[in-house]
PDB file of C-alpha atoms in Angstrom:
ATOM      1  CA  MET J   1     -18.618 148.032 -28.513  1.00 59.00           C
ATOM      2  CA  GLN J   2     -18.915 144.486 -27.215  1.00 68.00           C
ATOM      3  CA  PRO J   3     -17.655 143.651 -23.742  1.00 73.00           C
ATOM      4  CA  SER J   4     -14.562 141.488 -23.521  1.00 85.00           C
ATOM      5  CA  ALA J   5     -14.681 137.979 -22.145  1.00 81.00           C
ATOM      6  CA  LEU J   6     -13.039 139.270 -18.931  1.00 84.00           C
ATOM      7  CA  GLU J   7     -15.726 141.880 -18.474  1.00 87.00           C
ATOM      8  CA  GLU J   8     -18.430 139.290 -19.077  1.00 89.00           C
ATOM      9  CA  GLU J   9     -16.957 136.990 -16.559  1.00 88.00           C
ATOM     10  CA  ARG J  10     -16.614 139.800 -14.050  1.00 91.00           C
ATOM     11  CA  ASP J  11     -20.288 140.791 -14.484  1.00 91.00           C
ATOM     12  CA  LEU J  12     -21.335 137.132 -14.101  1.00 91.00           C
ATOM     13  CA  LEU J  13     -19.386 136.827 -10.907  1.00 93.00           C
ATOM     14  CA  VAL J  14     -20.796 140.081  -9.504  1.00 94.00           C
ATOM     15  CA  ARG J  15     -24.272 138.821 -10.169  1.00 93.00           C
ATOM     16  CA  GLU J  16     -23.339 135.540  -8.541  1.00 94.00           C
ATOM     17  CA  ALA J  17     -22.007 137.340  -5.450  1.00 95.00           C
ATOM     18  CA  ARG J  18     -25.304 139.223  -5.029  1.00 94.00           C
ATOM     19  CA  SER J  19     -27.297 135.976  -5.503  1.00 93.00           C
ATOM     20  CA  PHE J  20     -25.158 133.860  -3.192  1.00 95.00           C
ATOM     21  CA  ALA J  21     -24.945 136.600  -0.496  1.00 94.00           C
ATOM     22  CA  SER J  22     -28.696 136.288   0.111  1.00 90.00           C
ATOM     23  CA  HIS J  23     -27.981 132.737   1.314  1.00 90.00           C
ATOM     24  CA  LEU J  24     -25.136 133.768   3.595  1.00 91.00           C
ATOM     25  CA  VAL J  25     -26.221 137.198   5.002  1.00 91.00           C
ATOM     26  CA  ALA J  26     -29.744 137.826   3.557  1.00 86.00           C
ATOM     27  CA  ARG J  27     -28.749 141.064   1.878  1.00 88.00           C
ATOM     28  CA  ALA J  28     -26.867 142.178  -1.199  1.00 88.00           C
ATOM     29  CA  PRO J  29     -23.255 143.292  -0.840  1.00 92.00           C
ATOM     30  CA  SER J  30     -21.877 146.551  -2.099  1.00 93.00           C
ATOM     31  CA  ASP J  31     -20.455 146.775  -5.627  1.00 93.00           C
ATOM     32  CA  GLU J  32     -16.921 146.909  -4.096  1.00 95.00           C
ATOM     33  CA  LEU J  33     -17.402 143.647  -2.211  1.00 95.00           C
ATOM     34  CA  CYS J  34     -18.880 142.004  -5.297  1.00 95.00           C
ATOM     35  CA  LEU J  35     -15.836 143.046  -7.352  1.00 95.00           C
ATOM     36  CA  ARG J  36     -13.582 141.703  -4.588  1.00 96.00           C
ATOM     37  CA  TYR J  37     -15.414 138.385  -4.790  1.00 96.00           C
ATOM     38  CA  ALA J  38     -14.973 138.379  -8.610  1.00 95.00           C
ATOM     39  CA  ASP J  39     -11.246 139.082  -8.252  1.00 94.00           C
ATOM     40  CA  ALA J  40     -10.806 136.375  -5.646  1.00 95.00           C
ATOM     41  CA  ASN J  41     -12.620 133.879  -7.879  1.00 94.00           C
ATOM     42  CA  ARG J  42     -10.405 134.646 -10.847  1.00 89.00           C
ATOM     43  CA  VAL J  43      -7.277 134.084  -8.598  1.00 91.00           C
ATOM     44  CA  LEU J  44      -8.456 131.141  -6.475  1.00 90.00           C
ATOM     45  CA  ILE J  45     -10.675 129.322  -8.982  1.00 89.00           C
ATOM     46  CA  PRO J  46      -9.147 130.044 -12.405  1.00 71.00           C
ATOM     47  CA  THR J  47     -10.632 126.884 -14.071  1.00 75.00           C
ATOM     48  CA  TRP J  48     -12.818 123.974 -12.947  1.00 70.00           C
ATOM     49  CA  GLU J  49     -12.559 120.680 -14.711  1.00 74.00           C
ATOM     50  CA  SER J  50     -15.680 118.960 -13.483  1.00 83.00           C
ATOM     51  CA  ALA J  51     -18.677 119.534 -15.754  1.00 87.00           C
ATOM     52  CA  ARG J  52     -20.914 118.241 -12.967  1.00 89.00           C
ATOM     53  CA  GLU J  53     -19.662 120.914 -10.489  1.00 90.00           C
ATOM     54  CA  THR J  54     -19.995 123.733 -13.015  1.00 91.00           C
ATOM     55  CA  SER J  55     -23.503 122.582 -13.827  1.00 93.00           C
ATOM     56  CA  ILE J  56     -24.502 122.744 -10.174  1.00 94.00           C
ATOM     57  CA  VAL J  57     -23.086 126.288  -9.880  1.00 94.00           C
ATOM     58  CA  GLY J  58     -24.899 127.266 -13.040  1.00 94.00           C
ATOM     59  CA  PHE J  59     -28.104 125.874 -11.698  1.00 96.00           C
ATOM     60  CA  ALA J  60     -27.633 127.806  -8.446  1.00 96.00           C
ATOM     61  CA  ARG J  61     -27.013 131.025 -10.429  1.00 94.00           C
ATOM     62  CA  ARG J  62     -30.216 130.532 -12.382  1.00 94.00           C
ATOM     63  CA  HIS J  63     -32.240 129.434  -9.385  1.00 95.00           C
ATOM     64  CA  PRO J  64     -31.121 131.431  -6.292  1.00 93.00           C
ATOM     65  CA  TRP J  65     -33.731 129.682  -4.089  1.00 94.00           C
ATOM     66  CA  SER J  66     -31.733 126.477  -4.518  1.00 96.00           C
ATOM     67  CA  VAL J  67     -28.441 127.704  -3.074  1.00 95.00           C
ATOM     68  CA  SER J  68     -29.171 126.857   0.572  1.00 94.00           C
ATOM     69  CA  TYR J  69     -30.332 123.258  -0.389  1.00 96.00           C
ATOM     70  CA  LEU J  70     -27.347 122.656  -2.707  1.00 96.00           C
ATOM     71  CA  ASP J  71     -24.975 124.028  -0.095  1.00 94.00           C
ATOM     72  CA  ALA J  72     -26.358 121.752   2.630  1.00 94.00           C
ATOM     73  CA  ALA J  73     -26.151 118.716   0.327  1.00 94.00           C
ATOM     74  CA  SER J  74     -22.707 119.626  -0.830  1.00 90.00           C
ATOM     75  CA  GLY J  75     -21.537 119.789   2.753  1.00 86.00           C
ATOM     76  CA  LEU J  76     -22.367 116.095   2.936  1.00 88.00           C
ATOM     77  CA  VAL J  77     -21.259 114.822  -0.456  1.00 86.00           C
ATOM     78  CA  ALA J  78     -18.953 117.375  -2.081  1.00 79.00           C
ATOM     79  CA  SER J  79     -17.359 119.527   0.614  1.00 78.00           C
ATOM     80  CA  ARG J  80     -14.572 120.488  -1.722  1.00 84.00           C
ATOM     81  CA  GLY J  81     -16.823 121.138  -4.647  1.00 89.00           C
ATOM     82  CA  LEU J  82     -17.039 124.285  -6.725  1.00 93.00           C
ATOM     83  CA  LEU J  83     -20.213 125.670  -5.060  1.00 94.00           C
ATOM     84  CA  ARG J  84     -18.817 125.221  -1.554  1.00 94.00           C
ATOM     85  CA  SER J  85     -15.518 126.823  -2.656  1.00 93.00           C
ATOM     86  CA  LYS J  86     -17.386 129.843  -4.074  1.00 95.00           C
ATOM     87  CA  LEU J  87     -19.503 130.203  -0.935  1.00 95.00           C
ATOM     88  CA  LEU J  88     -16.386 130.031   1.205  1.00 95.00           C
ATOM     89  CA  ILE J  89     -14.664 132.740  -0.811  1.00 96.00           C
ATOM     90  CA  LEU J  90     -17.813 134.961  -0.522  1.00 96.00           C
ATOM     91  CA  ALA J  91     -18.072 134.279   3.201  1.00 94.00           C
ATOM     92  CA  ALA J  92     -14.406 135.341   3.581  1.00 94.00           C
ATOM     93  CA  VAL J  93     -14.915 138.481   1.595  1.00 95.00           C
ATOM     94  CA  LEU J  94     -18.047 139.460   3.658  1.00 95.00           C
ATOM     95  CA  GLU J  95     -16.566 138.452   7.025  1.00 93.00           C
ATOM     96  CA  THR J  96     -13.551 140.654   6.502  1.00 92.00           C
ATOM     97  CA  SER J  97     -15.507 143.743   5.644  1.00 91.00           C
ATOM     98  CA  PRO J  98     -16.637 146.057   8.441  1.00 89.00           C
ATOM     99  CA  GLU J  99     -20.106 146.215   6.901  1.00 88.00           C
ATOM    100  CA  TYR J 100     -20.768 142.526   7.469  1.00 86.00           C
ATOM    101  CA  ALA J 101     -18.352 141.565  10.305  1.00 82.00           C
ATOM    102  CA  ASP J 102     -21.173 141.586  12.882  1.00 83.00           C
ATOM    103  CA  GLU J 103     -23.014 138.907  10.884  1.00 81.00           C
ATOM    104  CA  PHE J 104     -20.150 136.462  11.597  1.00 79.00           C
ATOM    105  CA  LEU J 105     -19.400 137.354  15.206  1.00 76.00           C
ATOM    106  CA  PRO J 106     -20.763 135.273  18.044  1.00 77.00           C
ATOM    107  CA  ARG J 107     -23.809 136.544  19.894  1.00 77.00           C
ATOM    108  CA  THR J 108     -24.439 136.180  23.593  1.00 81.00           C
ATOM    109  CA  SER J 109     -27.579 134.431  24.545  1.00 78.00           C
ATOM    110  CA  SER J 110     -29.077 132.774  27.551  1.00 86.00           C
ATOM    111  CA  LEU J 111     -29.300 128.976  27.625  1.00 86.00           C
ATOM    112  CA  LEU J 112     -32.943 128.411  26.481  1.00 87.00           C
ATOM    113  CA  PRO J 113     -32.814 130.570  23.348  1.00 85.00           C
ATOM    114  CA  LEU J 114     -29.430 129.081  22.554  1.00 82.00           C
ATOM    115  CA  VAL J 115     -30.684 125.470  22.795  1.00 88.00           C
ATOM    116  CA  THR J 116     -33.907 126.080  20.944  1.00 90.00           C
ATOM    117  CA  GLY J 117     -32.081 127.972  18.195  1.00 86.00           C
ATOM    118  CA  LEU J 118     -29.509 125.164  17.891  1.00 87.00           C
ATOM    119  CA  VAL J 119     -32.197 122.569  17.676  1.00 92.00           C
ATOM    120  CA  GLY J 120     -34.217 124.602  15.104  1.00 93.00           C
ATOM    121  CA  ARG J 121     -31.196 125.215  12.932  1.00 89.00           C
ATOM    122  CA  GLY J 122     -30.255 121.544  13.191  1.00 93.00           C
ATOM    123  CA  ILE J 123     -33.692 120.420  11.967  1.00 94.00           C
ATOM    124  CA  LEU J 124     -33.696 123.051   9.210  1.00 92.00           C
ATOM    125  CA  GLY J 125     -30.163 121.943   8.208  1.00 91.00           C
ATOM    126  CA  VAL J 126     -31.212 118.300   7.909  1.00 93.00           C
ATOM    127  CA  LEU J 127     -34.313 119.268   5.873  1.00 94.00           C
ATOM    128  CA  ARG J 128     -32.260 121.419   3.586  1.00 93.00           C
ATOM    129  CA  ALA J 129     -29.656 118.681   3.092  1.00 93.00           C
ATOM    130  CA  ALA J 130     -32.452 116.152   2.315  1.00 94.00           C
ATOM    131  CA  VAL J 131     -34.028 118.474  -0.348  1.00 94.00           C
ATOM    132  CA  GLY J 132     -30.546 119.264  -1.621  1.00 94.00           C
ATOM    133  CA  LEU J 133     -29.656 115.596  -2.071  1.00 94.00           C
ATOM    134  CA  LEU J 134     -32.752 115.265  -4.251  1.00 94.00           C
ATOM    135  CA  LEU J 135     -31.871 118.418  -6.106  1.00 95.00           C
ATOM    136  CA  VAL J 136     -28.182 117.718  -6.795  1.00 94.00           C
ATOM    137  CA  PRO J 137     -28.789 115.170  -9.672  1.00 94.00           C
ATOM    138  CA  ILE J 138     -31.221 117.586 -11.303  1.00 93.00           C
ATOM    139  CA  ALA J 139     -28.798 120.478 -10.938  1.00 94.00           C
ATOM    140  CA  ALA J 140     -25.892 118.385 -12.182  1.00 92.00           C
ATOM    141  CA  ARG J 141     -27.758 117.504 -15.424  1.00 90.00           C
ATOM    142  CA  SER J 142     -28.867 121.057 -16.199  1.00 79.00           C
TER     143      SER J 142
END
């Protein structure tokens, strides 16, 4: 028996959640959280008109290494784009689960590690955005 279009979409979104979660929390979420992400996508993002945006998400699905770069670039040029919307939904699903809540809570730190971490993340963010800006046209055409 062939799976229905709804089942195929759900399976695609579950795989997407696992792939995108590695960018957000560096580990795969449980099946329950992946299904919650799939349900939220079907409700909050029922259709997307922009072929460019769907191409970028498709590229990110096929190339999980690219998600952090495309996310950084999208923050600069398409903050309301499809990829950012999906990552925001996944972050909300993860943040509201007890299993991942600690990943999103602030940590206490002394001044020196705080400043060095902030500078390091800032430099990494700029580098990711630069690579992402180069990658966006390639992803959009794929």
